[in-house]
């Protein structure tokens, strides 16, 4: 789709127009960045973390059924799932390809934006990533911590021991 948009750029020598050579250069740069992003997204790290997160999600679904039926194994599985979700979430966040993707986007816009606008874009991306990481950690710890705390309360344990 992006290559179609590059092909549709107005070419010529007037204001707002690109020379055919410039369009070819942009197309080559875009193709190189896409190849790089495909490599990043198909790396073993991304694959393994996605697989582990999927297995943890499946464990959460099974735990949810056990909780629904007030089964003791459901409570224990939910506690284990929440306990495993914290370190996995932190590792996934640290190994996230988000920063590499942002840098690739910035590389793509190099020469298309004025340097001041490009620097503003870089700062906005870095700020957004920092805020997102802090929010991710807070929510990850709060949600899973609350779940572990709640399921270990004496009154909750009693509900699961009666069945």
XYZ file of C-alpha atoms in Angstrom:
163
model
C 0.000 0.000 0.000
C 2.801 2.381 0.889
C 4.580 1.632 -2.376
C 1.377 2.551 -4.207
C 1.339 5.850 -2.327
C 4.975 6.417 -3.257
C 4.107 5.729 -6.898
C 1.288 8.278 -6.639
C 3.578 11.083 -5.463
C 3.468 14.076 -7.784
C 6.645 14.088 -9.821
C 8.211 17.061 -11.510
C 10.195 20.130 -10.629
C 7.451 22.261 -9.084
C 6.772 22.956 -5.414
C 5.642 19.853 -3.534
C 6.785 17.561 -6.325
C 9.460 14.868 -6.265
C 11.806 13.908 -9.027
C 11.448 10.329 -10.323
C 14.923 9.651 -8.887
C 13.777 10.831 -5.449
C 10.699 8.580 -5.634
C 12.938 5.641 -6.573
C 15.246 6.464 -3.638
C 12.288 6.628 -1.226
C 10.942 3.336 -2.549
C 14.331 1.662 -2.037
C 14.644 3.090 1.484
C 11.108 1.995 2.350
C 11.746 -1.532 1.032
C 14.963 -1.814 3.069
C 13.215 -0.668 6.240
C 10.353 -3.108 5.648
C 12.858 -5.964 5.308
C 14.527 -4.870 8.538
C 11.180 -4.733 10.365
C 10.217 -8.188 9.091
C 13.488 -9.535 10.499
C 12.865 -7.859 13.850
C 9.290 -9.138 14.086
C 10.262 -12.683 13.079
C 13.170 -12.926 15.512
C 13.279 -15.899 17.898
C 12.867 -13.539 20.870
C 9.568 -12.170 19.577
C 8.408 -15.663 18.619
C 9.226 -17.211 22.019
C 7.728 -14.341 24.018
C 4.549 -14.464 21.928
C 4.321 -18.232 22.408
C 4.827 -17.918 26.177
C 2.253 -15.127 26.417
C -0.239 -17.258 24.462
C 0.342 -20.232 26.763
C -0.070 -17.959 29.773
C -3.311 -16.652 28.276
C -4.555 -20.212 27.802
C -3.656 -20.965 31.424
C -5.645 -17.872 32.421
C -8.660 -19.100 30.465
C -8.493 -22.522 32.122
C -7.997 -20.874 35.524
C -11.031 -18.692 34.864
C -13.164 -21.774 34.284
C -11.825 -23.313 37.499
C -12.639 -20.102 39.375
C -16.130 -20.037 37.866
C -16.740 -23.568 39.119
C -15.085 -22.739 42.499
C -12.438 -25.419 42.065
C -9.313 -25.279 44.208
C -7.084 -26.018 41.209
C -8.595 -22.996 39.437
C -7.590 -20.728 42.325
C -4.052 -22.137 42.410
C -3.699 -21.934 38.631
C -4.901 -18.315 38.672
C -2.326 -17.430 41.355
C 0.452 -19.173 39.388
C -0.672 -17.525 36.161
C -0.646 -14.068 37.769
C 2.744 -14.769 39.346
C 4.228 -15.835 35.998
C 2.617 -12.923 34.151
C 4.681 -10.358 36.071
C 8.196 -11.485 35.075
C 7.062 -12.437 31.565
C 5.443 -9.031 31.110
C 8.593 -7.259 32.275
C 10.816 -9.340 29.989
C 8.478 -8.794 27.030
C 8.465 -5.065 27.684
C 12.269 -4.880 27.814
C 12.637 -6.987 24.671
C 9.920 -5.188 22.763
C 10.796 -4.235 19.183
C 8.856 -0.981 19.617
C 11.999 1.160 19.832
C 13.463 -0.429 16.687
C 10.206 0.160 14.846
C 10.191 3.828 15.913
C 13.769 4.272 14.745
C 12.853 2.718 11.393
C 9.957 5.136 10.996
C 12.291 8.024 11.761
C 14.786 6.740 9.186
C 12.016 6.587 6.627
C 11.020 10.206 7.239
C 14.606 11.445 7.055
C 14.842 13.925 4.230
C 11.066 14.258 3.997
C 10.716 16.389 7.105
C 12.664 19.403 8.224
C 15.266 18.571 10.889
C 13.326 20.451 13.583
C 10.133 18.535 12.780
C 12.051 15.257 12.749
C 13.550 16.015 16.176
C 10.077 16.874 17.497
C 8.817 13.566 16.148
C 11.708 11.695 17.822
C 11.032 13.408 21.168
C 7.302 12.692 20.934
C 7.966 9.023 20.189
C 10.430 8.712 23.070
C 8.035 10.437 25.476
C 5.148 8.235 24.357
C 7.242 5.105 24.764
C 8.375 6.124 28.256
C 4.823 6.882 29.367
C 3.614 3.616 27.852
C 6.299 1.606 29.635
C 5.549 3.189 33.010
C 1.814 2.602 32.560
C 2.506 -0.973 31.465
C 4.572 -1.723 34.581
C 2.063 -0.078 36.936
C -0.896 -1.941 35.427
C 0.990 -5.235 35.237
C 1.998 -5.094 38.892
C -1.298 -3.676 40.140
C -3.568 -6.128 38.312
C -1.587 -9.276 38.995
C -0.712 -8.200 42.549
C -4.368 -7.508 43.283
C -5.354 -10.891 41.857
C -2.776 -12.739 43.965
C -3.754 -10.801 47.091
C -7.482 -11.362 46.568
C -7.192 -15.082 45.874
C -5.081 -15.542 49.028
C -7.613 -13.899 51.361
C -8.926 -16.292 54.013
C -12.571 -15.780 53.011
C -11.786 -16.554 49.367
C -9.703 -19.623 50.262
C -12.644 -20.868 52.338
C -14.964 -20.675 49.322
C -12.681 -22.978 47.364
C -12.148 -25.425 50.235
C -15.896 -26.018 50.627
C -16.206 -27.456 47.092
